[in-house]
Coordinates of N, CA and C in Angstrom, one line a residue:
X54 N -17.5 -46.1 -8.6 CA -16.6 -45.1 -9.1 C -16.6 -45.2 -10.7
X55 N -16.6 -46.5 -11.5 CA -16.3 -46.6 -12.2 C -18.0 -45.9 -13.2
X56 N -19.3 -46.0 -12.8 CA -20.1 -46.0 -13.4 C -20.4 -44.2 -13.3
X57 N -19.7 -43.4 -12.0 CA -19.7 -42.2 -12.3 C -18.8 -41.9 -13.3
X58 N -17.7 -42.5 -13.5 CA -16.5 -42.3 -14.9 C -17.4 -42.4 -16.0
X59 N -18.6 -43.2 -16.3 CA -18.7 -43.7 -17.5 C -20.0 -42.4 -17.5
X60 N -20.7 -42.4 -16.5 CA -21.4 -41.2 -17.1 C -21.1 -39.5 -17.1
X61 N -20.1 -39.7 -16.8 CA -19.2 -38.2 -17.2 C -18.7 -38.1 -18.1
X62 N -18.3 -39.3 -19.0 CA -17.9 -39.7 -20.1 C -18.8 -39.8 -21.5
X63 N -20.0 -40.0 -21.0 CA -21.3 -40.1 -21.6 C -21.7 -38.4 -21.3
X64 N -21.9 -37.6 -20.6 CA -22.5 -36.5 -20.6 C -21.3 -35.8 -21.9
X65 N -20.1 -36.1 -21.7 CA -19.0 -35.4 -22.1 C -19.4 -35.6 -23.8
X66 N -19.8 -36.5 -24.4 CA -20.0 -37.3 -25.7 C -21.3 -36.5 -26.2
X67 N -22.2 -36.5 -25.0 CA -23.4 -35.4 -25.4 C -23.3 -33.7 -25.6
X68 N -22.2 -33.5 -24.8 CA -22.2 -32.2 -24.9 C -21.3 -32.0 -26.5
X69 N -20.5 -32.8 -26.9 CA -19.8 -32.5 -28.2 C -20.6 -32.7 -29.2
X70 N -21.3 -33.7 -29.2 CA -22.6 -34.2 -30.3 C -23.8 -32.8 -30.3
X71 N -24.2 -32.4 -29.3 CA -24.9 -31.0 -29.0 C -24.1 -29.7 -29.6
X72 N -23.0 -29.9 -29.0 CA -22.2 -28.6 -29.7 C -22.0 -28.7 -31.0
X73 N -21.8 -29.7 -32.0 CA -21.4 -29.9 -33.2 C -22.9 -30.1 -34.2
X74 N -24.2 -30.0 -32.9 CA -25.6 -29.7 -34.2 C -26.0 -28.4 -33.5
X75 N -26.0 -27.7 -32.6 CA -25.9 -26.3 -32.3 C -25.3 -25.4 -33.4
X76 N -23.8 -25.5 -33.6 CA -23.0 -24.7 -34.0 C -23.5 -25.0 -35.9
X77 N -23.6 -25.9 -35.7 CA -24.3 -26.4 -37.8 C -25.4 -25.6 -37.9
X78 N -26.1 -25.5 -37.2 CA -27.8 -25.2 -37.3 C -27.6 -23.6 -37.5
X79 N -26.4 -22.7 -35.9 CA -25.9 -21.1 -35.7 C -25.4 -21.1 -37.6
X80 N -24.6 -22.1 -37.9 CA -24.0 -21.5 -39.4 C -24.9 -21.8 -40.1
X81 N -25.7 -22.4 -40.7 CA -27.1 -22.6 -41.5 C -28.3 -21.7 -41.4
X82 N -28.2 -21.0 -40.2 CA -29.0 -19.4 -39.7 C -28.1 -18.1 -40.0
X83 N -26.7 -18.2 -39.8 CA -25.8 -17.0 -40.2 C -25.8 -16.7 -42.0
X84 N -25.7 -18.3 -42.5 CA -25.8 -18.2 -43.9 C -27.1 -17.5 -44.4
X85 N -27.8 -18.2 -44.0 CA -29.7 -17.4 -44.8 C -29.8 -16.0 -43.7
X86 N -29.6 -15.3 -43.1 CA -29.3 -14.3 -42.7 C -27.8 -13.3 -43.4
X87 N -27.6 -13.6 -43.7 CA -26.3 -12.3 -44.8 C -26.8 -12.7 -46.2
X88 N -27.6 -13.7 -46.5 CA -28.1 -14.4 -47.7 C -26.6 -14.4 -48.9
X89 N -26.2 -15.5 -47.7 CA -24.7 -16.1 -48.6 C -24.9 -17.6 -49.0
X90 N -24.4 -17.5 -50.7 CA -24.7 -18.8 -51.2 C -23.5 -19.5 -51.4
X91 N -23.2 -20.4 -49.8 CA -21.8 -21.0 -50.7 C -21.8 -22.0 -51.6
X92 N -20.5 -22.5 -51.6 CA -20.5 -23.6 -53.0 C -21.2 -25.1 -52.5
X93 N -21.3 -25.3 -50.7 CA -22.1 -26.7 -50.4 C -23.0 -25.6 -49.6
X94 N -24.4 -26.5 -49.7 CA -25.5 -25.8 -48.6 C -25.3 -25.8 -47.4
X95 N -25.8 -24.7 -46.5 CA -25.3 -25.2 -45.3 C -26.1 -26.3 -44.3
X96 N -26.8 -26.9 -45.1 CA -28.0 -27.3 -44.6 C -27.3 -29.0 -44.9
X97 N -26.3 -28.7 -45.4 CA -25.7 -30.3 -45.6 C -24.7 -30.7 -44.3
X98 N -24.0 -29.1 -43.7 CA -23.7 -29.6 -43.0 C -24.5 -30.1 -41.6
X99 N -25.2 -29.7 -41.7 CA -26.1 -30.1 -40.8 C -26.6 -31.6 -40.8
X100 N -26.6 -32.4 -42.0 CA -26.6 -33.8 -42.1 C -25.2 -34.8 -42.2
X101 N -24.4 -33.7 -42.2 CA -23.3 -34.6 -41.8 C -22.4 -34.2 -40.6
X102 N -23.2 -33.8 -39.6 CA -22.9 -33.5 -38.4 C -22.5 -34.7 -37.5
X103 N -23.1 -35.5 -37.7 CA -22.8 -37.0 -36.7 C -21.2 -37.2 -37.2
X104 N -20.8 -37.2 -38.6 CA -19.7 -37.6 -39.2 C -18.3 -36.5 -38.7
X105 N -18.9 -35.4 -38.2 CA -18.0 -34.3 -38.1 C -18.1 -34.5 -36.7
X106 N -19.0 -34.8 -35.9 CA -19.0 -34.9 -34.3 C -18.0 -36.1 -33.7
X107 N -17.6 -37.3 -34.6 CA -17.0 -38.5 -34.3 C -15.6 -38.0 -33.5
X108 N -14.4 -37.3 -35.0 CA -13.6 -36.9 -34.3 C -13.1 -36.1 -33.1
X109 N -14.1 -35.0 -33.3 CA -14.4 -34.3 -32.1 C -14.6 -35.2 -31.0
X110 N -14.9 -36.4 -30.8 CA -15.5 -37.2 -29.5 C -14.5 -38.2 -29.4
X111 N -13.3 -38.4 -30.3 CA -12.1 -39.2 -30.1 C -11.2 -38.2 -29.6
X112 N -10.8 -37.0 -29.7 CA -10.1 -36.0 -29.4 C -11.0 -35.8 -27.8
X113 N -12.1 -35.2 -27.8 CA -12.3 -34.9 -26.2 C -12.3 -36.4 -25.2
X114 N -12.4 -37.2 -25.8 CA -12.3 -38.8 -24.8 C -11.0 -39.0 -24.3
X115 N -9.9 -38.8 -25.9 CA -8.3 -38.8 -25.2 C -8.0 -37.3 -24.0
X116 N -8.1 -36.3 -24.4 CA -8.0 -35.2 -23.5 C -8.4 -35.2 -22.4
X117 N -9.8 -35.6 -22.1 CA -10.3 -35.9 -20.5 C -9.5 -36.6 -20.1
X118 N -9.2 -37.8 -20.5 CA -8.5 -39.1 -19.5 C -7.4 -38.7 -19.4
X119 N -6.5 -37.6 -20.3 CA -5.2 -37.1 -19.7 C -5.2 -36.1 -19.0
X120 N -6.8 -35.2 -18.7 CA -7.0 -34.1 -18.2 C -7.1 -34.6 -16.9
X121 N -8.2 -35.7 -16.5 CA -8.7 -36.1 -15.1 C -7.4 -37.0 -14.5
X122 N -6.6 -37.2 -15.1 CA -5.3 -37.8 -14.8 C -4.5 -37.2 -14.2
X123 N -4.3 -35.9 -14.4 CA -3.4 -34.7 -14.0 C -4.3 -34.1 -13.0
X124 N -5.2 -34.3 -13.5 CA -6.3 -32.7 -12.2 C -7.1 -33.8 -11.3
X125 N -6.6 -34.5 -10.3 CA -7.8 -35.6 -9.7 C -8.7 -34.9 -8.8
X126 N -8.7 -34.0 -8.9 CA -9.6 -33.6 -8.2 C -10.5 -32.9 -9.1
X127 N -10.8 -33.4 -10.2 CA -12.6 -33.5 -10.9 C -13.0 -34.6 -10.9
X128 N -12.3 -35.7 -10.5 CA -13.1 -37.0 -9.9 C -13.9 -37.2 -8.7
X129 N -13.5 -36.0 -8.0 CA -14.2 -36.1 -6.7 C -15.6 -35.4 -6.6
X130 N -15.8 -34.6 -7.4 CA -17.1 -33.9 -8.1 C -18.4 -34.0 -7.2
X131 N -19.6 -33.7 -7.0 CA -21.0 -34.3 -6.9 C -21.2 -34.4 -8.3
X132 N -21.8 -35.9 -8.3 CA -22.7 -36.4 -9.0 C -23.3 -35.4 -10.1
X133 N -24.4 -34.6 -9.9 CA -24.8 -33.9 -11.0 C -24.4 -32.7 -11.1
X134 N -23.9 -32.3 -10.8 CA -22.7 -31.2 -11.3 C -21.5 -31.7 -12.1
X135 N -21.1 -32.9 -11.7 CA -20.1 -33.2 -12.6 C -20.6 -33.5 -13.8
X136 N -21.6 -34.2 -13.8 CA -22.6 -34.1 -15.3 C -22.8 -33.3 -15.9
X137 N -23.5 -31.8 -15.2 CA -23.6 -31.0 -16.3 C -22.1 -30.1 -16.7
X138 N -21.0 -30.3 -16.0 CA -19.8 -29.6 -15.9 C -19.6 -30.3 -16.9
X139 N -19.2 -31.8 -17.0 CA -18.7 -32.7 -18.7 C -19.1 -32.4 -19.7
X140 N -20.2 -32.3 -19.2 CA -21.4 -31.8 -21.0 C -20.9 -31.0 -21.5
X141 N -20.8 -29.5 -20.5 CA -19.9 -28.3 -20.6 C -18.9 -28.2 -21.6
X142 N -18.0 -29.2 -20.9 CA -16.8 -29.0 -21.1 C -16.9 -30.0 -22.7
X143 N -17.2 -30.4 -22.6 CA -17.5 -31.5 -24.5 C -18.2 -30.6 -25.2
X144 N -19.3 -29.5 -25.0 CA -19.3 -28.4 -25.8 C -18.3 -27.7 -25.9
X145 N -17.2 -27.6 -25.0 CA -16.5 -26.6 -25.5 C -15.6 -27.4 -26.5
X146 N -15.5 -28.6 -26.6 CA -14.5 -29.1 -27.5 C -14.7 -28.8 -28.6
X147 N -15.8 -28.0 -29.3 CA -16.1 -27.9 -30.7 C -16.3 -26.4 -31.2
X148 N -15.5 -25.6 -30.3 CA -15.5 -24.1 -30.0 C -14.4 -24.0 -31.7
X149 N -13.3 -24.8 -32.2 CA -13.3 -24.8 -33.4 C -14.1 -24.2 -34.4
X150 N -14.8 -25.0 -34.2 CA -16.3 -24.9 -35.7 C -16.9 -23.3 -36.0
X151 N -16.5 -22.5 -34.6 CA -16.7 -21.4 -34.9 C -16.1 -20.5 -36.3
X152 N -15.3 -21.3 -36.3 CA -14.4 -20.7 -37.9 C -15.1 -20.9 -39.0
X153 N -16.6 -22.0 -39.1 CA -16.6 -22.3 -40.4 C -17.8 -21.2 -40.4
X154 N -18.7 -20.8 -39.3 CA -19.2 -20.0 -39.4 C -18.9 -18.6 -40.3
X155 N -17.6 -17.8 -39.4 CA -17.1 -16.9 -39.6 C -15.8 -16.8 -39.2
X156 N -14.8 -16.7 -40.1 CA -13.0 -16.7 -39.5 C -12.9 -15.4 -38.3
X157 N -13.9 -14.8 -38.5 CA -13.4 -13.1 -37.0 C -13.9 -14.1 -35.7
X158 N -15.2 -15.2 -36.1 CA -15.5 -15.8 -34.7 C -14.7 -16.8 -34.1
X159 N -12.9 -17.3 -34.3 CA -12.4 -17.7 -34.1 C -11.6 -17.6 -33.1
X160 N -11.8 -16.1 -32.6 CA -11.5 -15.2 -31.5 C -12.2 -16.0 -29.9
X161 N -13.7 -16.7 -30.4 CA -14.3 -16.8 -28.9 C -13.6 -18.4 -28.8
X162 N -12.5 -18.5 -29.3 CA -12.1 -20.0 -29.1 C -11.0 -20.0 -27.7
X163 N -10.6 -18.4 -28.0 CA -10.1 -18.2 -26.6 C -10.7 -18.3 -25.1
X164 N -11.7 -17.5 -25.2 CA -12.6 -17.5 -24.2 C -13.6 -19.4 -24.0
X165 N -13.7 -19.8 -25.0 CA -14.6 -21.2 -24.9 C -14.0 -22.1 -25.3
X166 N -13.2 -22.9 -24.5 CA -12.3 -24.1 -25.1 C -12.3 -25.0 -23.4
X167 N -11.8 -26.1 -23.6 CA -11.8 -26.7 -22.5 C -10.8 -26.4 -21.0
X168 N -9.8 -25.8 -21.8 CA -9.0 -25.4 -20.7 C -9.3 -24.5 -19.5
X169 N -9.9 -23.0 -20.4 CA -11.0 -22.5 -19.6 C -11.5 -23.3 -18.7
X170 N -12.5 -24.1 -19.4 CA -13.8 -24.7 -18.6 C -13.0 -25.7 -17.5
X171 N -11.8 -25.6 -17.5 CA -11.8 -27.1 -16.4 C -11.1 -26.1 -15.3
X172 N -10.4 -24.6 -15.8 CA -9.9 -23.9 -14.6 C -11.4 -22.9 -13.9
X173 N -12.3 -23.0 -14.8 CA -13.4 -22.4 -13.9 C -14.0 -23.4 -13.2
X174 N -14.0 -25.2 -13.3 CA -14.3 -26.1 -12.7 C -13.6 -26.0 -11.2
X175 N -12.0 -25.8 -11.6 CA -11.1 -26.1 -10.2 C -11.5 -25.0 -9.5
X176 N -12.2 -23.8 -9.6 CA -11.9 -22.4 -9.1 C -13.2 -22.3 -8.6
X177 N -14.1 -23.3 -9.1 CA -15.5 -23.4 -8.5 C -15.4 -24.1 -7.3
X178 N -14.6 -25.3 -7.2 CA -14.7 -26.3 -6.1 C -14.2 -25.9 -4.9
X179 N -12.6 -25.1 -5.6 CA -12.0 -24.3 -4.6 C -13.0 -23.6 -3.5
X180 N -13.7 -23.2 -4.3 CA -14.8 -21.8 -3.5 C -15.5 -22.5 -2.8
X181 N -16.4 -23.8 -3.4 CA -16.9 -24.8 -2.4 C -16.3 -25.1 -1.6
X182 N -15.5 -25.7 -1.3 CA -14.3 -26.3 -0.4 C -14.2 -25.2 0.9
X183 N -14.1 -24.3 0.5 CA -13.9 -22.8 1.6 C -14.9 -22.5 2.4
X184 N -16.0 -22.8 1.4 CA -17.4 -22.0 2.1 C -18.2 -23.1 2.1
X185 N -17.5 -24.4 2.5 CA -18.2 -25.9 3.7 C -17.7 -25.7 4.9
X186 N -18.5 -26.0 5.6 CA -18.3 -25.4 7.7 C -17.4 -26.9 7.9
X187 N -16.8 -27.0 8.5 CA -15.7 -27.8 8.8 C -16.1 -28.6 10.0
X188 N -17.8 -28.6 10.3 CA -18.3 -29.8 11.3 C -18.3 -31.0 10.4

């Protein structure tokens, strides 16, 4: 039990670390596309992405363990589904950053945030659960 915890926890770390050089690289493409020169390059944030990913990964570490604590039933998961569902859900922890891009894209933080992703989790299982034959 405990080594599927740790690699859900580990997928979850990847998915925020992925989301936070994804989302650097979308703003470092949006900028040389409108050909806007701000006051830091955006090509810096992109090298200080690891340093911007930290908190983001102290913040989704505490929220899981109070999320999986309340909802036990994403512990019960399969195996690689729960993997790529954490990863998921730790990219959506950095649905923020959308702002530095552009403040109007601050809007899809509604749609892509973790709360979402853990009620399309439950709503998925649900559906599994229904549509397993009960031999």
């Amino acid at each position: 039990m405990r080594s599927r915890s740790a690699s859900a926890y580990l997928s979850l770390m990847v998915g925020v670390a992925t989301g936070v050089f994804v989302l650097s690289i979308a703003r470092t493409l949006y900028y040389f596309a409108i050909d806007r020169q701000p006051e830091m390059s955006p090509m810096m944030f992109i090298v200080f992405a690891p340093v911007v990913a930290l908190p983001f990964m102290f913040v989704a570490a505490v929220a899981e363990f109070v999320a999986r604590r309340l909802m036990p039933r994403l512990k019960q998961s399969r195996k690689q589904s729960s993997r790529s569902w954490s990863f998921l859900i730790g990219a959506s922890y950095t649905s923020p950053l959308f702002g530095l891009i552009d403040a109007r894209l601050l809007v899809l933080c509604l749609l892509i945030n973790p709360v979402v992703a853990h009620v399309l989790l439950a709503r998925r299982e649900r559906a599994d659960a229904v549509d397993r034959p009960l031999s």
